[in-house]
mmCIF file of C-alpha atoms and ligand atoms in Angstrom:
data_model
loop_
_atom_site.group_PDB
_atom_site.id
_atom_site.type_symbol
_atom_site.label_atom_id
_atom_site.label_comp_id
_atom_site.label_asym_id
_atom_site.label_seq_id
_atom_site.Cartn_x
_atom_site.Cartn_y
_atom_site.Cartn_z
ATOM 1 C CA UNK A 129 0.000 0.000 0.000
ATOM 2 C CA UNK A 130 1.221 3.473 -0.898
ATOM 3 C CA UNK A 131 2.409 5.837 1.846
ATOM 4 C CA UNK A 132 -0.036 8.741 1.601
ATOM 5 C CA UNK A 133 -0.047 10.209 5.085
ATOM 6 C CA UNK A 134 2.665 11.628 7.303
ATOM 7 C CA UNK A 135 2.475 12.465 10.987
ATOM 8 C CA UNK A 136 4.434 15.485 12.240
ATOM 9 C CA UNK A 137 4.689 15.461 16.042
ATOM 10 C CA UNK A 138 5.258 19.107 16.946
ATOM 11 C CA UNK A 139 3.894 19.442 20.463
ATOM 12 C CA UNK A 140 7.278 19.349 22.259
ATOM 13 C CA UNK A 141 8.090 22.192 24.622
ATOM 14 C CA UNK A 142 11.349 23.094 22.882
ATOM 15 C CA UNK A 143 13.274 23.314 26.153
ATOM 16 C CA UNK A 144 16.644 22.998 24.370
ATOM 17 C CA UNK A 145 15.928 26.308 22.680
ATOM 18 C CA UNK A 146 14.644 28.491 25.503
ATOM 19 C CA UNK A 147 13.966 31.381 25.744
ATOM 20 C CA UNK A 148 13.327 31.601 21.960
ATOM 21 C CA UNK A 149 10.658 28.911 22.275
ATOM 22 C CA UNK A 150 8.872 30.324 25.312
ATOM 23 C CA UNK A 151 5.934 31.615 23.269
ATOM 24 C CA UNK A 152 6.463 30.143 19.811
ATOM 25 C CA UNK A 153 6.914 26.623 18.470
ATOM 26 C CA UNK A 154 10.529 25.604 17.972
ATOM 27 C CA UNK A 155 9.777 24.368 14.452
ATOM 28 C CA UNK A 156 8.628 27.870 13.454
ATOM 29 C CA UNK A 157 12.082 29.395 14.014
ATOM 30 C CA UNK A 158 13.341 30.644 10.643
ATOM 31 C CA UNK A 159 16.155 28.823 8.932
ATOM 32 C CA UNK A 160 17.343 31.597 6.567
ATOM 33 C CA UNK A 161 13.932 32.521 5.112
ATOM 34 C CA UNK A 162 11.571 29.645 5.930
ATOM 35 C CA UNK A 163 10.426 28.153 9.219
ATOM 36 C CA UNK A 164 12.265 24.913 10.019
ATOM 37 C CA UNK A 165 9.088 22.885 9.595
ATOM 38 C CA UNK A 166 8.570 24.065 6.032
ATOM 39 C CA UNK A 167 11.766 22.307 4.940
ATOM 40 C CA UNK A 168 10.435 19.072 6.403
ATOM 41 C CA UNK A 169 6.962 19.564 4.896
ATOM 42 C CA UNK A 170 8.619 20.147 1.510
ATOM 43 C CA UNK A 171 10.557 16.916 1.946
ATOM 44 C CA UNK A 172 7.279 15.069 2.621
ATOM 45 C CA UNK A 173 5.579 16.676 -0.375
ATOM 46 C CA UNK A 174 8.548 15.862 -2.628
ATOM 47 C CA UNK A 175 8.361 12.258 -1.426
ATOM 48 C CA UNK A 176 4.750 11.898 -2.584
ATOM 49 C CA UNK A 177 2.937 12.495 0.746
ATOM 50 C CA UNK A 178 -0.625 13.744 0.214
ATOM 51 C CA UNK A 179 -1.761 14.564 3.730
ATOM 52 C CA UNK A 180 0.152 15.842 6.729
ATOM 53 C CA UNK A 181 -1.223 15.296 10.193
ATOM 54 C CA UNK A 182 0.288 17.771 12.633
ATOM 55 C CA UNK A 183 0.187 16.834 16.279
ATOM 56 C CA UNK A 184 0.342 20.147 18.096
ATOM 57 C CA UNK A 185 0.045 21.439 21.629
ATOM 58 C CA UNK A 186 -1.019 24.653 23.286
ATOM 59 C CA UNK A 187 0.568 27.808 21.900
ATOM 60 C CA UNK A 188 1.290 26.290 18.498
ATOM 61 C CA UNK A 189 -1.337 27.976 16.359
ATOM 62 C CA UNK A 190 1.430 29.577 14.301
ATOM 63 C CA UNK A 191 1.969 26.217 12.571
ATOM 64 C CA UNK A 192 -1.680 26.061 11.450
ATOM 65 C CA UNK A 193 -1.617 29.674 10.327
ATOM 66 C CA UNK A 194 1.581 29.204 8.354
ATOM 67 C CA UNK A 195 0.149 26.405 6.225
ATOM 68 C CA UNK A 196 -3.233 28.143 5.844
ATOM 69 C CA UNK A 197 -4.310 30.846 3.417
ATOM 70 C CA UNK A 198 -3.379 34.354 4.605
ATOM 71 C CA UNK A 199 -6.157 36.534 3.184
ATOM 72 C CA UNK A 200 -4.739 39.753 4.584
ATOM 73 C CA UNK A 201 -1.248 39.149 3.220
ATOM 74 C CA UNK A 202 -2.573 38.123 -0.199
ATOM 75 C CA UNK A 203 -4.916 41.154 -0.428
ATOM 76 C CA UNK A 204 -2.100 43.536 0.573
ATOM 77 C CA UNK A 205 0.297 42.033 -1.980
ATOM 78 C CA UNK A 206 -2.391 42.092 -4.711
ATOM 79 C CA UNK A 207 -3.034 45.779 -3.943
ATOM 80 C CA UNK A 208 0.668 46.621 -4.133
ATOM 81 C CA UNK A 209 0.987 44.767 -7.443
ATOM 82 C CA UNK A 210 -1.968 46.778 -8.836
ATOM 83 C CA UNK A 211 -0.513 50.073 -7.676
ATOM 84 C CA UNK A 212 3.080 49.709 -8.806
ATOM 85 C CA UNK A 213 4.327 50.935 -12.163
ATOM 86 C CA UNK A 214 7.852 49.600 -11.634
ATOM 87 C CA UNK A 215 8.217 46.324 -13.572
ATOM 88 C CA UNK A 216 10.980 44.815 -11.405
ATOM 89 C CA UNK A 217 9.105 45.651 -8.199
ATOM 90 C CA UNK A 218 5.909 44.140 -9.586
ATOM 91 C CA UNK A 219 7.712 40.924 -10.511
ATOM 92 C CA UNK A 220 9.214 40.646 -7.055
ATOM 93 C CA UNK A 221 5.775 41.203 -5.431
ATOM 94 C CA UNK A 222 4.245 38.600 -7.767
ATOM 95 C CA UNK A 223 6.903 36.108 -6.736
ATOM 96 C CA UNK A 224 6.081 36.795 -3.056
ATOM 97 C CA UNK A 225 2.364 36.283 -3.713
ATOM 98 C CA UNK A 226 3.013 33.036 -5.550
ATOM 99 C CA UNK A 227 5.211 31.836 -2.691
ATOM 100 C CA UNK A 228 2.543 32.697 -0.082
ATOM 101 C CA UNK A 229 -0.139 30.868 -2.068
ATOM 102 C CA UNK A 230 2.197 27.933 -2.705
ATOM 103 C CA UNK A 231 2.670 27.330 1.036
ATOM 104 C CA UNK A 232 -1.054 26.949 1.677
ATOM 105 C CA UNK A 233 -1.487 24.732 -1.390
ATOM 106 C CA UNK A 234 1.522 22.557 -0.622
ATOM 107 C CA UNK A 235 -0.318 19.584 0.856
ATOM 108 C CA UNK A 236 -3.581 18.732 2.535
ATOM 109 C CA UNK A 237 -3.221 19.287 6.292
ATOM 110 C CA UNK A 238 -5.018 17.991 9.364
ATOM 111 C CA UNK A 239 -4.437 18.847 13.006
ATOM 112 C CA UNK A 240 -4.831 16.946 16.211
ATOM 113 C CA UNK A 241 -4.109 18.246 19.666
ATOM 114 C CA UNK A 242 -1.861 16.404 22.113
ATOM 115 C CA UNK A 243 -3.125 17.714 25.432
ATOM 116 C CA UNK A 244 -0.042 16.780 27.431
ATOM 117 C CA UNK A 245 3.530 16.397 26.174
ATOM 118 C CA UNK A 246 3.950 12.784 27.279
ATOM 119 C CA UNK A 247 6.500 11.701 24.709
ATOM 120 C CA UNK A 248 6.927 10.880 21.040
ATOM 121 C CA UNK A 249 4.989 7.599 21.261
ATOM 122 C CA UNK A 250 2.096 9.413 22.924
ATOM 123 C CA UNK A 251 2.107 12.098 20.193
ATOM 124 C CA UNK A 252 1.922 9.483 17.439
ATOM 125 C CA UNK A 253 -0.914 7.716 19.222
ATOM 126 C CA UNK A 254 -2.893 10.976 19.086
ATOM 127 C CA UNK A 255 -2.922 10.684 15.270
ATOM 128 C CA UNK A 256 -4.446 7.184 15.302
ATOM 129 C CA UNK A 257 -7.957 8.133 14.095
ATOM 130 C CA UNK A 258 -6.650 10.408 11.347
ATOM 131 C CA UNK A 259 -4.158 7.835 10.054
ATOM 132 C CA UNK A 260 -6.609 4.926 10.056
ATOM 133 C CA UNK A 261 -5.597 1.462 8.979
ATOM 134 C CA UNK A 262 -2.742 2.132 6.580
ATOM 135 C CA UNK A 263 1.053 2.420 6.679
ATOM 136 C CA UNK A 264 2.245 5.986 7.279
ATOM 137 C CA UNK A 265 5.340 8.111 7.699
ATOM 138 C CA UNK A 266 6.520 10.051 10.743
ATOM 139 C CA UNK A 267 8.803 13.063 10.315
ATOM 140 C CA UNK A 268 10.359 14.951 13.224
ATOM 141 C CA UNK A 269 10.629 18.660 12.528
ATOM 142 C CA UNK A 270 13.961 19.025 14.376
ATOM 143 C CA UNK A 271 15.785 16.889 11.845
ATOM 144 C CA UNK A 272 16.266 18.841 8.635
ATOM 145 C CA UNK A 273 17.888 16.711 5.949
ATOM 146 C CA UNK A 274 19.540 18.043 2.815
ATOM 147 C CA UNK A 275 20.404 15.783 -0.078
ATOM 148 C CA UNK A 276 19.983 15.032 -3.751
ATOM 149 C CA UNK A 277 16.960 12.773 -3.083
ATOM 150 C CA UNK A 278 14.566 13.585 -0.214
ATOM 151 C CA UNK A 279 15.307 11.270 2.715
ATOM 152 C CA UNK A 280 11.699 10.088 2.980
ATOM 153 C CA UNK A 281 11.618 9.333 -0.744
ATOM 154 C CA UNK A 282 14.697 7.113 -0.391
ATOM 155 C CA UNK A 283 12.895 5.297 2.412
ATOM 156 C CA UNK A 284 9.603 4.956 0.517
ATOM 157 C CA UNK A 285 11.546 3.435 -2.398
ATOM 158 C CA UNK A 286 13.040 0.882 -0.037
ATOM 159 C CA UNK A 287 9.664 0.289 1.700
ATOM 160 C CA UNK A 288 7.976 -0.487 -1.610
ATOM 161 C CA UNK A 289 10.375 -3.422 -2.022
ATOM 162 C CA UNK A 290 10.276 -4.842 1.494
ATOM 163 C CA UNK A 291 6.850 -3.723 2.829
ATOM 164 C CA UNK A 292 8.106 -3.625 6.428
ATOM 165 C CA UNK A 293 8.430 -0.781 8.935
ATOM 166 C CA UNK A 294 11.562 1.227 8.247
ATOM 167 C CA UNK A 295 13.496 3.768 10.282
ATOM 168 C CA UNK A 296 16.178 6.224 9.178
ATOM 169 C CA UNK A 297 19.697 5.642 10.496
ATOM 170 C CA UNK A 298 22.874 7.668 10.751
ATOM 171 C CA UNK A 299 26.273 6.780 12.182
ATOM 172 C CA UNK A 300 26.968 8.954 15.197
ATOM 173 C CA UNK A 301 30.461 8.921 16.646
ATOM 174 C CA UNK A 302 31.361 8.841 20.336
ATOM 175 C CA UNK A 303 29.353 9.976 23.334
ATOM 176 C CA UNK A 304 26.828 11.865 21.236
ATOM 177 C CA UNK A 305 25.124 8.539 20.532
ATOM 178 C CA UNK A 306 23.356 8.719 23.891
ATOM 179 C CA UNK A 307 21.145 11.541 22.589
ATOM 180 C CA UNK A 308 19.422 9.085 20.228
ATOM 181 C CA UNK A 309 17.601 5.806 19.946
ATOM 182 C CA UNK A 310 20.234 3.240 18.894
ATOM 183 C CA UNK A 311 19.746 0.042 16.883
ATOM 184 C CA UNK A 312 21.315 -3.379 16.760
ATOM 185 C CA UNK A 313 21.139 -5.088 13.404
ATOM 186 C CA UNK A 314 22.772 -6.698 10.380
ATOM 187 C CA UNK A 315 23.497 -5.190 6.997
ATOM 188 C CA UNK A 316 21.355 -7.101 4.469
ATOM 189 C CA UNK A 317 21.433 -4.866 1.410
ATOM 190 C CA UNK A 318 22.968 -1.574 0.351
ATOM 191 C CA UNK A 319 22.267 0.885 3.236
ATOM 192 C CA UNK A 320 19.677 -1.519 4.661
ATOM 193 C CA UNK A 321 19.876 -3.159 8.107
ATOM 194 C CA UNK A 322 17.610 -5.849 9.489
ATOM 195 C CA UNK A 323 17.030 -4.860 13.100
ATOM 196 C CA UNK A 324 17.481 -7.180 16.052
ATOM 197 C CA UNK A 325 17.073 -4.635 18.843
ATOM 198 C CA UNK A 326 16.715 -0.967 19.761
ATOM 199 C CA UNK A 327 17.361 1.078 22.863
ATOM 200 C CA UNK A 328 16.341 4.653 23.626
ATOM 201 C CA UNK A 329 19.185 7.001 24.585
ATOM 202 C CA UNK A 330 21.627 4.443 26.010
ATOM 203 C CA UNK A 331 24.788 5.326 27.932
ATOM 204 C CA UNK A 332 27.653 5.376 25.389
ATOM 205 C CA UNK A 333 29.154 2.169 26.827
ATOM 206 C CA UNK A 334 25.781 0.425 26.571
ATOM 207 C CA UNK A 335 24.961 1.457 22.984
ATOM 208 C CA UNK A 336 24.548 -1.653 20.807
ATOM 209 C CA UNK A 337 26.092 0.099 17.767
ATOM 210 C CA UNK A 338 26.928 3.547 16.405
ATOM 211 C CA UNK A 339 23.774 3.578 14.280
ATOM 212 C CA UNK A 340 21.351 6.165 15.628
ATOM 213 C CA UNK A 341 17.648 6.495 14.862
ATOM 214 C CA UNK A 342 16.972 9.742 12.987
ATOM 215 C CA UNK A 343 13.580 11.450 12.809
ATOM 216 C CA UNK A 344 12.088 9.654 9.798
ATOM 217 C CA UNK A 345 10.010 6.507 10.148
ATOM 218 C CA UNK A 346 7.661 4.432 8.017
ATOM 219 C CA UNK A 347 5.307 2.584 10.329
ATOM 220 C CA UNK A 348 2.470 0.112 10.048
ATOM 221 C CA UNK A 349 -0.802 0.730 11.947
ATOM 222 C CA UNK A 350 -0.008 -2.144 14.389
ATOM 223 C CA UNK A 351 2.130 0.415 16.232
ATOM 224 C CA UNK A 352 -0.995 2.182 17.545
ATOM 225 C CA UNK A 353 -2.256 -0.807 19.472
ATOM 226 C CA UNK A 354 1.216 -1.250 20.987
ATOM 227 C CA UNK A 355 1.606 2.426 21.932
ATOM 228 C CA UNK A 356 -1.860 2.393 23.496
ATOM 229 C CA UNK A 357 -0.810 -0.081 26.161
ATOM 230 C CA UNK A 358 2.852 0.854 26.584
ATOM 231 C CA UNK A 359 4.087 1.922 30.025
ATOM 232 C CA UNK A 360 6.180 5.123 30.244
ATOM 233 C CA UNK A 361 9.887 4.589 29.557
ATOM 234 C CA UNK A 362 12.938 6.925 29.562
ATOM 235 C CA UNK A 363 12.126 10.320 31.061
ATOM 236 C CA UNK A 364 8.743 8.954 32.188
ATOM 237 C CA UNK A 365 7.477 9.382 28.616
ATOM 238 C CA UNK A 366 5.765 7.007 26.169
ATOM 239 C CA UNK A 367 8.715 6.287 23.924
ATOM 240 C CA UNK A 368 8.291 5.388 20.255
ATOM 241 C CA UNK A 369 11.506 3.358 20.452
ATOM 242 C CA UNK A 370 9.962 1.140 23.164
ATOM 243 C CA UNK A 371 6.912 0.662 20.916
ATOM 244 C CA UNK A 372 9.200 -0.334 18.055
ATOM 245 C CA UNK A 373 10.945 -2.905 20.269
ATOM 246 C CA UNK A 374 7.533 -4.514 20.822
ATOM 247 C CA UNK A 375 6.679 -4.254 17.110
ATOM 248 C CA UNK A 376 9.964 -6.013 16.364
ATOM 249 C CA UNK A 377 8.663 -9.052 18.276
ATOM 250 C CA UNK A 378 5.793 -9.255 15.761
ATOM 251 C CA UNK A 379 7.248 -7.953 12.481
ATOM 252 C CA UNK A 380 10.527 -7.556 10.645
ATOM 253 C CA UNK A 381 11.790 -3.955 10.904
ATOM 254 C CA UNK A 382 14.499 -2.449 8.752
ATOM 255 C CA UNK A 383 16.790 0.511 9.257
ATOM 256 C CA UNK A 384 17.915 2.627 6.316
ATOM 257 C CA UNK A 385 21.171 4.569 6.322
ATOM 258 C CA UNK A 386 19.983 7.509 4.243
ATOM 259 C CA UNK A 387 22.085 9.594 1.909
ATOM 260 C CA UNK A 388 22.188 13.276 2.837
ATOM 261 C CA UNK A 389 23.295 15.762 5.446
ATOM 262 C CA UNK A 390 21.231 16.026 8.620
ATOM 263 C CA UNK A 391 20.988 19.101 10.818
ATOM 264 C CA UNK A 392 19.696 19.030 14.363
ATOM 265 C CA UNK A 393 17.827 22.296 13.969
ATOM 266 C CA UNK A 394 16.192 21.921 17.390
ATOM 267 C CA UNK A 395 19.514 22.479 19.119
ATOM 268 C CA UNK A 396 21.207 25.889 19.372
ATOM 269 C CA UNK A 397 24.523 24.813 17.835
ATOM 270 C CA UNK A 398 22.864 22.564 15.239
ATOM 271 C CA UNK A 399 20.589 25.454 14.292
ATOM 272 C CA UNK A 400 23.562 27.811 13.840
ATOM 273 C CA UNK A 401 25.358 25.272 11.638
ATOM 274 C CA UNK A 402 22.183 24.786 9.569
ATOM 275 C CA UNK A 403 21.752 28.560 9.224
ATOM 276 C CA UNK A 404 25.297 28.991 7.886
ATOM 277 C CA UNK A 405 25.062 26.081 5.449
ATOM 278 C CA UNK A 406 21.554 26.882 4.178
ATOM 279 C CA UNK A 407 22.622 30.532 3.898
ATOM 280 C CA UNK A 408 25.478 29.427 1.650
ATOM 281 C CA UNK A 409 23.032 27.409 -0.483
ATOM 282 C CA UNK A 410 20.528 30.248 -0.850
ATOM 283 C CA UNK A 411 20.885 31.593 -4.400
ATOM 284 C CA UNK A 412 19.883 35.140 -3.399
ATOM 285 C CA UNK A 413 22.277 35.422 -0.468
ATOM 286 C CA UNK A 414 25.158 33.081 -1.119
ATOM 287 C CA UNK A 415 27.570 35.396 -2.955
ATOM 288 C CA UNK A 416 27.370 38.182 -0.365
ATOM 289 C CA UNK A 417 27.260 35.720 2.538
ATOM 290 C CA UNK A 418 30.304 33.829 1.291
ATOM 291 C CA UNK A 419 32.205 37.060 0.909
ATOM 292 C CA UNK A 420 31.222 38.105 4.434
ATOM 293 C CA UNK A 421 32.277 34.727 5.891
ATOM 294 C CA UNK A 422 35.566 34.597 4.048
ATOM 295 C CA UNK A 423 36.489 38.059 5.326
ATOM 296 C CA UNK A 424 35.349 37.345 8.860
ATOM 297 C CA UNK A 425 38.077 37.289 11.473
ATOM 298 C CA UNK A 426 36.553 34.764 13.862
ATOM 299 C CA UNK A 427 38.980 35.567 16.676
ATOM 300 C CA UNK A 428 37.977 39.175 16.960
ATOM 301 C CA UNK A 429 34.645 39.229 15.078
ATOM 302 C CA UNK A 430 35.999 42.066 13.014
ATOM 303 C CA UNK A 431 37.019 44.276 15.906
ATOM 304 C CA UNK A 432 34.523 43.384 18.638
ATOM 305 C CA UNK A 433 36.313 40.865 20.819
ATOM 306 C CA UNK A 434 33.992 37.855 21.363
ATOM 307 C CA UNK A 435 36.244 36.449 24.095
ATOM 308 C CA UNK A 436 36.855 39.396 26.440
ATOM 309 C CA UNK A 437 39.143 38.546 29.307
ATOM 310 C CA UNK A 438 37.422 38.290 32.680
ATOM 311 C CA UNK A 439 38.619 40.723 35.374
ATOM 312 C CA UNK A 440 40.301 37.869 37.267
ATOM 313 C CA UNK A 441 42.241 36.887 34.125
ATOM 314 C CA UNK A 442 43.765 40.377 33.752
ATOM 315 C CA UNK A 443 45.376 40.200 37.207
ATOM 316 C CA UNK A 444 47.636 37.352 36.120
HETATM 317 C C1 G1P B 23 13.549 11.164 19.309
HETATM 318 C C2 G1P B 23 13.532 9.638 19.470
HETATM 319 C C3 G1P B 23 14.945 9.076 19.334
HETATM 320 C C4 G1P B 23 15.558 9.538 18.013
HETATM 321 C C5 G1P B 23 15.501 11.072 17.896
HETATM 322 C C6 G1P B 23 15.909 11.510 16.500
HETATM 323 O O1 G1P B 23 14.230 11.714 20.429
HETATM 324 O O2 G1P B 23 12.975 9.305 20.733
HETATM 325 O O3 G1P B 23 14.908 7.678 19.371
HETATM 326 O O4 G1P B 23 16.892 9.098 17.946
HETATM 327 O O5 G1P B 23 14.156 11.554 18.103
HETATM 328 O O6 G1P B 23 15.920 12.898 16.368
HETATM 329 P P1 G1P B 23 14.148 13.285 20.823
HETATM 330 O O7 G1P B 23 15.192 13.962 19.993
HETATM 331 O O8 G1P B 23 12.752 13.733 20.480
HETATM 332 O O9 G1P B 23 14.445 13.328 22.278
#
């Protein structure tokens, strides 16, 4: 069966990004000129997804508004286009209008509210009625993936051959592995691992491999029944990884080492790295931005010392 629907759990509190996320969803922070979540929605659309089910929480209306029609904005832009006699200005306004309309036409959207942030597994369970009885994708908005072929499309291609649940994998070196779900498995085909176990955020010395679970999944509806009766796990939350461990007892699950560069845009440093690299890819900005970066003296930030000595240091 074709993968038509994708669940976007977005109800997290964004604590890694406070205070920026105090009153706005983390996935609405702009990466160059688009909110983070739009990159992930575009990936889903480019992978053939027809409907996106957002699982949101309180204070996250901005996500709904972003993917909805903005009458006011469209009317204002239409008025400006009518009034301008400057051809270049009109073309630029027309491009803006087309872009605004394109966002609301991108895909069909549905929303479900997760009343309490009780974990990723709990968020996915909230989408049960809207997903129904068919295989579906899950995309986590924090993980922005850049590559020649959308990550989810690579996975859907693999799913159409094997028809089993599939999760995205990336090799993560060293201690950082304990920030992820980690798999145990055997390589059975190019980039494809047959899983034999999974553990959520293990201590580095307890990690079964260096293959981390990344925020893209293709799941079968059996996961709902499992998540519905799962006790809380790590962090007292209903963990998707624990649900997958149970699913593994019933079905074969594969892991797919995708091709592409992943950014952890939900983390301050990851977000900065993504901003620099997406800035350098942006056709409008890249020439000026590259020039700025290549002239930047990172030790003094062009005259304003970023590492001023503390008073105690100067006594030495
Ligand atoms: C979630 C999952 C984890 C996975 C990670 C990928 O964790 O629970 O297994 O490795 O996403 O981004 P979170 O980052 O939401 O704590």
